[in-house]
Short mmCIF file of N, CA, C and O in Angstrom, two decimals:
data_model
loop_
_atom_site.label_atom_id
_atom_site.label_comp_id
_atom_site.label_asym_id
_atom_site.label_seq_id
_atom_site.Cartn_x
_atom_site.Cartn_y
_atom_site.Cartn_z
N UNK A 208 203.72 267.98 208.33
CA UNK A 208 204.67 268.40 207.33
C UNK A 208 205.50 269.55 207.90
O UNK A 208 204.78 270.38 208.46
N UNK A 209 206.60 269.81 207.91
CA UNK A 209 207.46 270.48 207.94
C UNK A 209 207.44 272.09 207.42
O UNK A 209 206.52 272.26 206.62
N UNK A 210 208.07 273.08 207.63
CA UNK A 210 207.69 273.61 206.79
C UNK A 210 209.58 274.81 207.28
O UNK A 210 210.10 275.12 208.36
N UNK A 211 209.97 275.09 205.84
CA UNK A 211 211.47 275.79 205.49
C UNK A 211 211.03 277.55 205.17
O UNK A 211 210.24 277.97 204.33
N UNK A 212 211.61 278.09 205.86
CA UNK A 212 211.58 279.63 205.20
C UNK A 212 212.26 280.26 204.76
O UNK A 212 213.01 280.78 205.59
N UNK A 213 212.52 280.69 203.17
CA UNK A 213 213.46 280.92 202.36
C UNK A 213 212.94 283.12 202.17
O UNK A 213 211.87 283.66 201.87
N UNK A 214 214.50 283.80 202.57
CA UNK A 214 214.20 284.89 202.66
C UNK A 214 214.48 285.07 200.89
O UNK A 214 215.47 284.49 200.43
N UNK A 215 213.73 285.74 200.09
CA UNK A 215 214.01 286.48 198.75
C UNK A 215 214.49 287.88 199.11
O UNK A 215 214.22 288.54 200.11
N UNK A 216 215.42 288.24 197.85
CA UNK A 216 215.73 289.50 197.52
C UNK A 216 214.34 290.40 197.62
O UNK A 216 213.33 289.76 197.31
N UNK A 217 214.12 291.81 198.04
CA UNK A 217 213.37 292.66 197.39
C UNK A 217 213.13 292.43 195.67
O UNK A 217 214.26 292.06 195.37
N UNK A 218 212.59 292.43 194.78
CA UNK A 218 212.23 292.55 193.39
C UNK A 218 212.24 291.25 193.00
O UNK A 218 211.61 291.08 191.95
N UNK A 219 212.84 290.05 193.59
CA UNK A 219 213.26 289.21 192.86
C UNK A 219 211.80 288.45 191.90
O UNK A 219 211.92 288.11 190.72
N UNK A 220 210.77 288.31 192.51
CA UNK A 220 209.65 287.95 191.59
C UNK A 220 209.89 288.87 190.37
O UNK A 220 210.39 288.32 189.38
N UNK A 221 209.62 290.10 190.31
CA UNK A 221 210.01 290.58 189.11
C UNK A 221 210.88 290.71 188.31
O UNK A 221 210.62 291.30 187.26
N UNK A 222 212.16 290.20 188.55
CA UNK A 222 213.29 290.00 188.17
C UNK A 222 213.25 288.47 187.64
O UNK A 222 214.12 288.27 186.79
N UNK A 223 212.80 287.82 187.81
CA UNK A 223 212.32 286.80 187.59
C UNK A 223 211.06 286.24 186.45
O UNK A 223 210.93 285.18 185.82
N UNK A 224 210.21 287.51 186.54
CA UNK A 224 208.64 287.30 186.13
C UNK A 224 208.15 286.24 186.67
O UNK A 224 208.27 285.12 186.18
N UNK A 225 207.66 286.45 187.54
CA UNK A 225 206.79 284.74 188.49
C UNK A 225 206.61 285.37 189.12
O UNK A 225 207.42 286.24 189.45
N UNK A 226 204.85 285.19 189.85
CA UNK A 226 204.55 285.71 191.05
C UNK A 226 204.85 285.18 192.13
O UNK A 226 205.76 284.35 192.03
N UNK A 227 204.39 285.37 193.25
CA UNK A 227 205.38 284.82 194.29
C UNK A 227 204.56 283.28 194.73
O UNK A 227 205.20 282.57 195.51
N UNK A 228 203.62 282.93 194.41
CA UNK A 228 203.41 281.16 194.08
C UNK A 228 203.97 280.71 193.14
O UNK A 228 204.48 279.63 193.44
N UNK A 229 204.21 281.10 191.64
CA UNK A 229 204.67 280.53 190.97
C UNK A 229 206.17 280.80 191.11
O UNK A 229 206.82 280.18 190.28
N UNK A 230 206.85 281.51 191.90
CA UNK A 230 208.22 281.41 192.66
C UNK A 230 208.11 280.32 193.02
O UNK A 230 208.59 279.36 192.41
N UNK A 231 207.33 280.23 194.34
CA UNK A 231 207.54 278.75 195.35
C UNK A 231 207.25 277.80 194.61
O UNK A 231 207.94 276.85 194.98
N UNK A 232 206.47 277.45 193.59
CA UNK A 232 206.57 276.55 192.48
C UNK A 232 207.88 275.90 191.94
O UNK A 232 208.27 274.73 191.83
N UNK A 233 208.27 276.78 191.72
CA UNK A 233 209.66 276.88 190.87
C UNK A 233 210.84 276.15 191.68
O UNK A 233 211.48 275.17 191.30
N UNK A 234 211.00 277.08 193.24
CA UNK A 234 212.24 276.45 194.05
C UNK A 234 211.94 275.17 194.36
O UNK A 234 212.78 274.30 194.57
N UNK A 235 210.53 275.00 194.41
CA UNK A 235 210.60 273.45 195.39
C UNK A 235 210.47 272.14 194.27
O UNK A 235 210.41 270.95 194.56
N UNK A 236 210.43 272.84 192.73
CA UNK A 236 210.32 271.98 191.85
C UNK A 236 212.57 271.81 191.53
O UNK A 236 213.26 270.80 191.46
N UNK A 237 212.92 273.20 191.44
CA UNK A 237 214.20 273.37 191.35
C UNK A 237 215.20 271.98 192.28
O UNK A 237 216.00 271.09 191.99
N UNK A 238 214.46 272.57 193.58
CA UNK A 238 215.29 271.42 194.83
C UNK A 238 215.17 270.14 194.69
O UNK A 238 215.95 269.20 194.86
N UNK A 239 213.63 270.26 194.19
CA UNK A 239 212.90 268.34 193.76
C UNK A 239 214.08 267.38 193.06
O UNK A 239 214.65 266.35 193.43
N UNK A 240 214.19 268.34 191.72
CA UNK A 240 214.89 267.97 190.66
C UNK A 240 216.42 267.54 190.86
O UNK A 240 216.94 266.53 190.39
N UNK A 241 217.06 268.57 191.68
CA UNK A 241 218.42 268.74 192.15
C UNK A 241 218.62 267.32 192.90
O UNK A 241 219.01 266.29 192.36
N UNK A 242 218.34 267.46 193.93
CA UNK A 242 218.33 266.10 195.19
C UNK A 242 218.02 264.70 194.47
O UNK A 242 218.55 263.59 194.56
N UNK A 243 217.04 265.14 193.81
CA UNK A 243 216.94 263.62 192.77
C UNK A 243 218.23 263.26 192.33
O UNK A 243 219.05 262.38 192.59
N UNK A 244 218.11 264.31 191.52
CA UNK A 244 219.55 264.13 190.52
C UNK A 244 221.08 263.54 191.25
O UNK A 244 221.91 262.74 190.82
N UNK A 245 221.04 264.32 192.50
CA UNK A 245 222.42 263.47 193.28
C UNK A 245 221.63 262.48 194.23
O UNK A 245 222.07 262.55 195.38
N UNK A 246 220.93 261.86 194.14
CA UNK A 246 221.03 260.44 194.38
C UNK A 246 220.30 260.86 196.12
O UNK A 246 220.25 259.98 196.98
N UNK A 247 219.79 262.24 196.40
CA UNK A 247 219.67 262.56 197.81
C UNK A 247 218.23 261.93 198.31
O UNK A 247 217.96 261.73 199.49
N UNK A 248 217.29 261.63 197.09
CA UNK A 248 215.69 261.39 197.47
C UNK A 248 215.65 260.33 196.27
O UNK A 248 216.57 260.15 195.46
N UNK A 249 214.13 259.53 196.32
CA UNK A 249 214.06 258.79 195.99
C UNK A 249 212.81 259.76 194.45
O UNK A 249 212.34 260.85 194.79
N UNK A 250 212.49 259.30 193.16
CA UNK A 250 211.46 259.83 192.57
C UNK A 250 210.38 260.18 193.23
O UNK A 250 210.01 261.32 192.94
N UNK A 251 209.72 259.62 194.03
CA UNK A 251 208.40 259.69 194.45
C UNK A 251 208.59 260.89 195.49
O UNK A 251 207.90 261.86 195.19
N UNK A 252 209.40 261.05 196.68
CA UNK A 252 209.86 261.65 197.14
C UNK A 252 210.37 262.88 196.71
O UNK A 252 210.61 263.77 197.53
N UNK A 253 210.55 263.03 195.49
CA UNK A 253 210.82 264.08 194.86
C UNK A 253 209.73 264.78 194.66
O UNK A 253 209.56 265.93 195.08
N UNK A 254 208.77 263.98 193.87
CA UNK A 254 207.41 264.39 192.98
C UNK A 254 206.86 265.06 194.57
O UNK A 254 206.58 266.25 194.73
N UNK A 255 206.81 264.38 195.26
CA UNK A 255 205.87 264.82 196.75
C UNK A 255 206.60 266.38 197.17
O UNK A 255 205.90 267.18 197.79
N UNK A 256 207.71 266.66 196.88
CA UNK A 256 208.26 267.63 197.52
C UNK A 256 207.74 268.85 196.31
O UNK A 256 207.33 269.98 196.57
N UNK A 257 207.84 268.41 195.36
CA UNK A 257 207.50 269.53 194.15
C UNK A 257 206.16 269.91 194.32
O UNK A 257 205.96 271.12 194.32
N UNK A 258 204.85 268.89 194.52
CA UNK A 258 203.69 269.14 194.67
C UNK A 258 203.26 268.20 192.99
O UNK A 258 202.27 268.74 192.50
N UNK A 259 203.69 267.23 192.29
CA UNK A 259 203.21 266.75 191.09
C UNK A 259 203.43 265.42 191.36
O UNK A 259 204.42 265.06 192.00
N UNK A 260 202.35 264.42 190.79
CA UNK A 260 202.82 263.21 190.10
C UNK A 260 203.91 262.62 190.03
O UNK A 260 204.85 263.42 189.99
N UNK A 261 204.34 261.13 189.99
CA UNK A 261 205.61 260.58 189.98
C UNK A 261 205.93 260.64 188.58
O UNK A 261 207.08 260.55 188.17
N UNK A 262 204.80 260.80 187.75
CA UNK A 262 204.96 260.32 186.20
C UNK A 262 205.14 261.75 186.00
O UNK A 262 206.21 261.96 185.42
N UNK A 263 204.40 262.94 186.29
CA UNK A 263 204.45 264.41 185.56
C UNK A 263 206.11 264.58 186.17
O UNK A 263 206.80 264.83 185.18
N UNK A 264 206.88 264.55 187.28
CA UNK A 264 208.16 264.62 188.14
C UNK A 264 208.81 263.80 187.52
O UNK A 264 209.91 264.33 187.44
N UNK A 265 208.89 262.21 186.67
CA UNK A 265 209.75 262.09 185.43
C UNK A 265 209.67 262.80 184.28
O UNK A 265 210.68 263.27 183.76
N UNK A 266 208.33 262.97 183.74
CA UNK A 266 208.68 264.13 182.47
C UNK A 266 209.52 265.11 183.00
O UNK A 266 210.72 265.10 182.71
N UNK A 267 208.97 266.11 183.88
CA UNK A 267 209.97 266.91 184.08
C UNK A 267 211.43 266.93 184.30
O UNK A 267 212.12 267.95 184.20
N UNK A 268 211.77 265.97 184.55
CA UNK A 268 212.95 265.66 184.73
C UNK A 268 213.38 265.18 182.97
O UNK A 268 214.50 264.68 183.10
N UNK A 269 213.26 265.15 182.50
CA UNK A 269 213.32 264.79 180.70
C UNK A 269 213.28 266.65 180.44
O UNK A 269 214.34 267.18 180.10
N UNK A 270 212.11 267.45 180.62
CA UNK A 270 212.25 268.90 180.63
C UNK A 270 213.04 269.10 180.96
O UNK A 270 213.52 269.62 179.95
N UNK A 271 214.08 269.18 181.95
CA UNK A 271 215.26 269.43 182.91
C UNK A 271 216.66 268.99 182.42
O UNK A 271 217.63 269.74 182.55
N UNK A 272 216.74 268.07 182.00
CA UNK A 272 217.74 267.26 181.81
C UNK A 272 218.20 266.96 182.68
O UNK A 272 219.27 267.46 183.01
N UNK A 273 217.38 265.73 183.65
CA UNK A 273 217.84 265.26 184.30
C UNK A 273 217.98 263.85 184.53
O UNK A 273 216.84 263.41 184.68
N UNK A 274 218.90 262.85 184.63
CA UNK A 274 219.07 261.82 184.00
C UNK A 274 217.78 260.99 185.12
O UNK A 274 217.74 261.19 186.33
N UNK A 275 216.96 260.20 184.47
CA UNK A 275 216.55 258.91 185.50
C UNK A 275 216.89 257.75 185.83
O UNK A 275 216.25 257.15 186.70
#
């Protein structure tokens, strides 16, 4: 597996409220969702990048508003 290194602001977890896993939670669920959405990955491919389920990665995408 690959692996991307994303620099944060100083404070931004707290600026945020999320610790800094439930940060990386967040972006790689954020990107999941995004790339889906323009047609860049496939669902499953998505769910794998977020770290969830193909079925919990469509709900969320219903959470999101994101069309399937």
């Amino acid at each position: 597996m690959s692996q991307v290194q994303l620099t944060i602001p100083e404070g931004f977890e707290s600026a945020v409220q999320l610790t800094s896993s439930e940060l990386e939670s967040q972006i790689r669920l954020m990107a999941a969702l995004k790339m889906f959405e323009l047609g860049k990955i496939s669902s499953g491919k998505a769910a794998e990048l977020a770290g969830v389920s193909r079925v919990e990665f469509l709900d969320l995408c219903g959470r999101y508003q994101v069309s399937v």
